[in-house]
Short mmCIF file of C-alpha atoms in Angstrom, two decimals:
data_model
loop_
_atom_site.label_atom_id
_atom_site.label_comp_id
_atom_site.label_asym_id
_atom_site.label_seq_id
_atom_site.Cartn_x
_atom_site.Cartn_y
_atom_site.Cartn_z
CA UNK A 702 -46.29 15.52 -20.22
CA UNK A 703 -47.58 13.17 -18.26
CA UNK A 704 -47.12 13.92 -14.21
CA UNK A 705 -46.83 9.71 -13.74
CA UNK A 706 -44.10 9.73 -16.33
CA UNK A 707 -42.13 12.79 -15.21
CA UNK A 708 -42.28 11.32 -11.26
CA UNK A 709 -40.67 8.00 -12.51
CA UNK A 710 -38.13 9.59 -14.33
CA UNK A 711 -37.39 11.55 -11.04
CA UNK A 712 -36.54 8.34 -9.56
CA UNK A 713 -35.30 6.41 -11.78
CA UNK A 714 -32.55 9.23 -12.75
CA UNK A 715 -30.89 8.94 -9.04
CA UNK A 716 -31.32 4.78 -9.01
CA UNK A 717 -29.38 4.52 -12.52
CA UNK A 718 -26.97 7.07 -10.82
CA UNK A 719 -26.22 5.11 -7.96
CA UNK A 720 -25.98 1.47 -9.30
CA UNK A 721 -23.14 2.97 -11.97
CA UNK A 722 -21.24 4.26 -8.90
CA UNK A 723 -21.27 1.27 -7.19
CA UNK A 724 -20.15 -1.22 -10.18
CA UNK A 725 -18.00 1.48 -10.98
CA UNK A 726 -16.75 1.22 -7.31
CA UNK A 727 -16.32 -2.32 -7.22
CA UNK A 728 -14.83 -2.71 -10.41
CA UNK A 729 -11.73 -0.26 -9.19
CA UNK A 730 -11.72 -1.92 -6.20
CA UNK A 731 -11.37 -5.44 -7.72
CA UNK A 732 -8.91 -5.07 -10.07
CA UNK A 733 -6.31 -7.64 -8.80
CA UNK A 734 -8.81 -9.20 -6.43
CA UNK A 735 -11.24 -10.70 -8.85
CA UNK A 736 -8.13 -12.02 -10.69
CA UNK A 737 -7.84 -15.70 -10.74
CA UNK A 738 -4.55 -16.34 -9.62
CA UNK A 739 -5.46 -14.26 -6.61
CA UNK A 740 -8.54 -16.33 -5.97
CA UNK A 741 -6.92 -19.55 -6.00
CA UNK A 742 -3.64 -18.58 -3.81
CA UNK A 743 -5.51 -16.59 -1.37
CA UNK A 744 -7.14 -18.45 1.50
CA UNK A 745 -10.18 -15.80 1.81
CA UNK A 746 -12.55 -18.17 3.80
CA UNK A 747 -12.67 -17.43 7.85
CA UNK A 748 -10.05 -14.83 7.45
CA UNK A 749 -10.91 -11.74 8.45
CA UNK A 750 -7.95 -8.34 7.85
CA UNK A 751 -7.17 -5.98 11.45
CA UNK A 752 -8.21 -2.27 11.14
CA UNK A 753 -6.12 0.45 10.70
CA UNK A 754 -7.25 4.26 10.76
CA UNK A 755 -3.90 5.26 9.44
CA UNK A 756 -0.52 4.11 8.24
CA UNK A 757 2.41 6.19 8.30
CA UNK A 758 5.35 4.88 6.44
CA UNK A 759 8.64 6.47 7.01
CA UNK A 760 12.52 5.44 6.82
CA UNK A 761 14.74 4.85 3.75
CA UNK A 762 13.14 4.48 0.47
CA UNK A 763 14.95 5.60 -2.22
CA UNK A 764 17.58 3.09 -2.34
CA UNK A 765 15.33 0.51 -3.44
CA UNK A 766 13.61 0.50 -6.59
CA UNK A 767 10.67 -1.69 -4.62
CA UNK A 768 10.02 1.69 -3.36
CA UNK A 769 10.08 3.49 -7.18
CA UNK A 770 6.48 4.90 -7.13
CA UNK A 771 7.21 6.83 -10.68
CA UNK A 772 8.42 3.86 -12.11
CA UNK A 773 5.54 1.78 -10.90
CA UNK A 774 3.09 3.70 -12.31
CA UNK A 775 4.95 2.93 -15.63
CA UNK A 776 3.56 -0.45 -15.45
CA UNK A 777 0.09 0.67 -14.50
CA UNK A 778 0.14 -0.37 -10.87
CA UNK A 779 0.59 1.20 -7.26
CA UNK A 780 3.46 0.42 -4.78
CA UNK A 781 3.08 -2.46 -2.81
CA UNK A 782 2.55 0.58 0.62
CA UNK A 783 -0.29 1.54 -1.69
CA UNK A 784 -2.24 -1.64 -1.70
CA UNK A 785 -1.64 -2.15 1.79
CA UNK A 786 -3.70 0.94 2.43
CA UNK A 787 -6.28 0.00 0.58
CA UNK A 788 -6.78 -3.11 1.71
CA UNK A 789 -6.88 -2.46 5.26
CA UNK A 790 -9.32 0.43 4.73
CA UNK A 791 -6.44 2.88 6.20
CA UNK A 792 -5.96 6.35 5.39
CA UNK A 793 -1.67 6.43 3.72
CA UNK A 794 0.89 9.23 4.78
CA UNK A 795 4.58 8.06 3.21
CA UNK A 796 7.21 10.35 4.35
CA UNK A 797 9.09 7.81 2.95
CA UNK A 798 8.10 8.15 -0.82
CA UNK A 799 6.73 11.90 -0.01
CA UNK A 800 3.51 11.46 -0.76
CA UNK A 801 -0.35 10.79 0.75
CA UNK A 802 -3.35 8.86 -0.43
CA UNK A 803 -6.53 9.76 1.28
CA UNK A 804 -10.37 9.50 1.41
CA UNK A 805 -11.35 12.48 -0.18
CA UNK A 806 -15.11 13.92 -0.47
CA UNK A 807 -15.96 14.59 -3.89
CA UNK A 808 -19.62 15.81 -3.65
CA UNK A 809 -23.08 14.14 -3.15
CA UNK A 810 -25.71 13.34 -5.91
CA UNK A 811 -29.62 13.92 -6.35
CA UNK A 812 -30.29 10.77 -4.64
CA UNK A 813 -28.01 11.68 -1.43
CA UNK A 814 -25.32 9.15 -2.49
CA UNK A 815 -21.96 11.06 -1.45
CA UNK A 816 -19.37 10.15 -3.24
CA UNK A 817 -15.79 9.68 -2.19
CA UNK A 818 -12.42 9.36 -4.04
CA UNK A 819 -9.33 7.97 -3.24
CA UNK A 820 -6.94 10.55 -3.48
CA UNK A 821 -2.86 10.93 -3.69
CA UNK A 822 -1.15 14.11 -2.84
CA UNK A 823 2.50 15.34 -2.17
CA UNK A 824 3.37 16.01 1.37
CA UNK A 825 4.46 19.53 1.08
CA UNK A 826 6.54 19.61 -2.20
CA UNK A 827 7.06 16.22 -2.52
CA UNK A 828 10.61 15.87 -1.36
CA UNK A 829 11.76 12.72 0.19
CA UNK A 830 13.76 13.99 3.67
CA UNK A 831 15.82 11.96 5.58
CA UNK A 832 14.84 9.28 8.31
CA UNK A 833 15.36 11.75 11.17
CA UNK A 834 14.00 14.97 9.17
CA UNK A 835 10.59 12.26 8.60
CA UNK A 836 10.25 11.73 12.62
CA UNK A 837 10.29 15.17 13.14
CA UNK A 838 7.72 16.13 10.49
CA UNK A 839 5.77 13.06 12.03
CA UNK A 840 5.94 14.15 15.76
CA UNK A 841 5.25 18.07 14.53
CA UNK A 842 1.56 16.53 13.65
CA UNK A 843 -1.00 17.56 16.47
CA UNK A 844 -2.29 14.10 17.15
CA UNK A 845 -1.95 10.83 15.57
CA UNK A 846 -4.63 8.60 15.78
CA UNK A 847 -5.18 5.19 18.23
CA UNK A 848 -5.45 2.43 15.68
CA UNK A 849 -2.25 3.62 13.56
CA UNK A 850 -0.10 1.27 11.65
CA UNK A 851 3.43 2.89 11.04
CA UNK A 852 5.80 1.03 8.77
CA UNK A 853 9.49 1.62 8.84
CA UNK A 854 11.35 0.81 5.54
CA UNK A 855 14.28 -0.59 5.47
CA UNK A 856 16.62 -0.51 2.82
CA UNK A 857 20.23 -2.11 1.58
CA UNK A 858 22.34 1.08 2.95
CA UNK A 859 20.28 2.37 5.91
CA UNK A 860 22.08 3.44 8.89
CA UNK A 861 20.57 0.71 11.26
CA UNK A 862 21.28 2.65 14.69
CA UNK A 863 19.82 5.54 13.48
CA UNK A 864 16.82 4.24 12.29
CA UNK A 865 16.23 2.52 15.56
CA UNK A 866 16.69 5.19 17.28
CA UNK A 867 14.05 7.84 15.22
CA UNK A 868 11.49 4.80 15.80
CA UNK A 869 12.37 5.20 19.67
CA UNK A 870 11.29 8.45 19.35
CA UNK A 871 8.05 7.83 18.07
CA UNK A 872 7.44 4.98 20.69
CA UNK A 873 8.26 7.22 23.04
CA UNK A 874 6.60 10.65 22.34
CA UNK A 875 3.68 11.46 24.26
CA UNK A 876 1.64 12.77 21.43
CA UNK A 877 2.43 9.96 18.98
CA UNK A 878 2.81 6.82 21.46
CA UNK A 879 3.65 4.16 18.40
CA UNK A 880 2.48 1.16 18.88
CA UNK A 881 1.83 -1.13 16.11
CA UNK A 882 5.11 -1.45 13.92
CA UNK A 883 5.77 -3.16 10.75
CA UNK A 884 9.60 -3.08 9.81
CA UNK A 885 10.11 -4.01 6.15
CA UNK A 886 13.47 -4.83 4.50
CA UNK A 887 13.08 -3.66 0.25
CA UNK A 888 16.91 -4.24 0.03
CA UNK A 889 18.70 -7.07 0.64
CA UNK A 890 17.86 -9.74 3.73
CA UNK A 891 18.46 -9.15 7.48
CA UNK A 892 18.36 -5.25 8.56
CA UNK A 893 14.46 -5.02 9.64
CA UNK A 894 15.54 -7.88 12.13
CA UNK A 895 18.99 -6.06 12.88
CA UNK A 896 17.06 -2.79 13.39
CA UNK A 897 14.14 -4.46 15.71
CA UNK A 898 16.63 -5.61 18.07
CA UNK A 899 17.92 -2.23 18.52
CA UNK A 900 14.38 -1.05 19.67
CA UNK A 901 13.30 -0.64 23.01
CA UNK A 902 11.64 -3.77 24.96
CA UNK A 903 8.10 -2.44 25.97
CA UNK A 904 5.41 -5.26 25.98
CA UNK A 905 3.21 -2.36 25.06
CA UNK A 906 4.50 -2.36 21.67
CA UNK A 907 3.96 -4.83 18.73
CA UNK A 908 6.71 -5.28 16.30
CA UNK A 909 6.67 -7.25 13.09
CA UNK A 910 8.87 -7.69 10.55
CA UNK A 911 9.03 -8.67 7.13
CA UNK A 912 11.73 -9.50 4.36
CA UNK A 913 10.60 -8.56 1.19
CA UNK A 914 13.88 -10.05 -0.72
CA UNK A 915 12.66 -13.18 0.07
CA UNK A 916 9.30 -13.31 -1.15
CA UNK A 917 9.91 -11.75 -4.21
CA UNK A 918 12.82 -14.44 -5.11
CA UNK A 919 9.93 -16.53 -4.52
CA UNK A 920 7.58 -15.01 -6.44
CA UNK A 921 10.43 -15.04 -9.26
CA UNK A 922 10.68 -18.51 -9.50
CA UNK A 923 7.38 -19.33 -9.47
CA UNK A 924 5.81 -16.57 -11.01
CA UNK A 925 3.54 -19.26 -13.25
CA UNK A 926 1.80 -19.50 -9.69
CA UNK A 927 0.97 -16.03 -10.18
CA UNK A 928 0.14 -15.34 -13.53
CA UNK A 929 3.26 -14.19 -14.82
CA UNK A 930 4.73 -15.32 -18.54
CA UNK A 931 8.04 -13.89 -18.30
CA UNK A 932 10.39 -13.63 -14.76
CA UNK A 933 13.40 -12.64 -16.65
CA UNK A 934 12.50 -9.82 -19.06
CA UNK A 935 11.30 -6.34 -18.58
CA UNK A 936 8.02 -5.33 -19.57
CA UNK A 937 9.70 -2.00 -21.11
CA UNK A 938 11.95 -3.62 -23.16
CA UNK A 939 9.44 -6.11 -24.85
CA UNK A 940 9.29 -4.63 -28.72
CA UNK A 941 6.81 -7.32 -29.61
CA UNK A 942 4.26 -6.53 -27.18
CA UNK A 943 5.26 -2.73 -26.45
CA UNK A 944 4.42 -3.62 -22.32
CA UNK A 945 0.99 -3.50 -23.60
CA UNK A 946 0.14 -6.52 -20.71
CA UNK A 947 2.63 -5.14 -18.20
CA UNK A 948 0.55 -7.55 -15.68
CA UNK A 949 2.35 -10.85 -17.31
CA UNK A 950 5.94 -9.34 -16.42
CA UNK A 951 7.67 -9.60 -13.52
CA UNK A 952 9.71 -6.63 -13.74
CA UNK A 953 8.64 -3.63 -15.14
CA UNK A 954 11.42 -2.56 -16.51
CA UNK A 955 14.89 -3.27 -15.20
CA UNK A 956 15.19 -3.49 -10.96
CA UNK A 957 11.98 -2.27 -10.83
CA UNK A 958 9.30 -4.93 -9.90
CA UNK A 959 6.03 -4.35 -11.67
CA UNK A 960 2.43 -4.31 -10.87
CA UNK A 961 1.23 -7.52 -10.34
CA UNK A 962 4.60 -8.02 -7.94
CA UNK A 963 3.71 -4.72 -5.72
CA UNK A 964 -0.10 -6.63 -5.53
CA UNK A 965 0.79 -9.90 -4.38
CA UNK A 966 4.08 -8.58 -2.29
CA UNK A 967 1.37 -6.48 -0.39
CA UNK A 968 -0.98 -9.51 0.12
CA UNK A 969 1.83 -11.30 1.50
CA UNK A 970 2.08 -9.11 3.94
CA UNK A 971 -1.32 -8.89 4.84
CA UNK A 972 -1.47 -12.87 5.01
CA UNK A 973 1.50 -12.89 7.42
CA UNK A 974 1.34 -10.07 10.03
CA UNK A 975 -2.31 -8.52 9.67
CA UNK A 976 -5.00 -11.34 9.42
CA UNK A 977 -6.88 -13.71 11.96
CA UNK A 978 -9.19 -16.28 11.92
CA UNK A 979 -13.32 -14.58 12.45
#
């Protein structure tokens, strides 16, 4: 064989290797993004999304069927907490829904391109433990980083007081000094104000908060903004179709919001508390 022949197919082996990672990469990546609905509602120009190393969700999840990651995945989307993380870049730990989504090294090809995977595993066996149990599994870490974003979920028949006071704790402990806070409601209107008034005053600490109720009513009645064919109807139920376009429903199957809602809830989100102008 020729030596000229054998050296370009040496090279040319790794290049073809790397240029199917990336489109593969950016096609995962864009799933939603490159949508057009998203393109026309999203203001992307001179907008520029705050870093995170690491959100930790914790508080009352299970109430809500916003929070349903089994039932999402029905639908063939992640939880709105899901594409938060991703978005920002940000490593996930949900005590909350009892699981964790990381960066995780997969190995490193003949052309030195390593190759990373975003990964979701159960904290410990997976169980969901209650607010207080959560704090104490989150303080019992060694360190958490600087630049972390914890959310606190809020839902219709969380104990307000208590839940202000386990986020005390965390703005308070030395080795977890919580900072940036992001209180969500997923049940009905009102509690993650109710609750943020019930936290400590410390100009040291940002708090948002963010009612979810209300944008997805929103989103409800004008889901033709976002791409959506049916508001009323679960995806599930649909005999004709058999949910094979679960991203034209609004509800996946009944209470539980589907994909495209989790997307654009999460984008919301983003817009509102963790953008600013470049």
């Amino acid at each position: 064989m020729n030596y000229s022949y054998k050296a370009s197919v040496h090279l040319i082996l790794p290049l073809a290797t790397a240029i199917l990672l990336i489109v593969s990469a950016l096609l995962t990546k864009t799933k939603f993004t490159q949508d057009p609905i998203y393109v026309k509602t999203h203001q992307q120009l001179g907008i520029c999304k705050q870093q995170f190393d690491q959100i930790i969700a914790f508080g009352i999840a299970s109430l809500s069927e916003t929070n349903d990651h089994v039932r999402a995945k029905l639908c063939g989307g992640d939880l709105w907490i899901d594409h938060i993380a991703e978005s920002l870049n940000a490593d996930l730990i949900s005590y909350a829904h009892g699981y964790a989504i990381r960066n995780k090294y997969i190995g490193t090809y003949p052309n030195g391109m390593s190759r990373w995977d975003r990964v979701k595993t159960p904290i410990g066996r997976g169980e969901i433990h209650s607010a207080e149990t959560q704090v104490e599994q989150i303080i019992a870490k060694s360190t958490v980083p600087k630049e972390t974003l914890f959310v606190l979920i809020v839902d219709t028949l969380a104990n307000k007081t208590q839940l202000a006071h386990m986020t005390n704790k965390l703005i308070l402990h030395p080795q977890v000094n919580a900072r940036r806070i992001l209180m969500i409601t997923t049940g009905v209107s009102d509690p993650d104000t109710i609750v943020a008034s019930k936290v400590i005053n410390d100009p040291r600490v940002e708090i948002s908060t963010y009612d979810s109720v209300l944008f997805l009513q929103k989103m409800q009645n004008e889901h033709y903004k976002y791409g959506l064919r049916d508001n009323n109807n679960p995806c599930v139920l649909n005999t004709r179709m058999r949910c094979s376009r679960p991203e034209r429903f609004f509800w996946c199957r009944e209470g539980s919001i589907g994909s495209r809602a989790h997307f654009f809830l999460a984008d919301d989100i983003i817009k509102t508390h963790y953008t600013t102008k470049c």
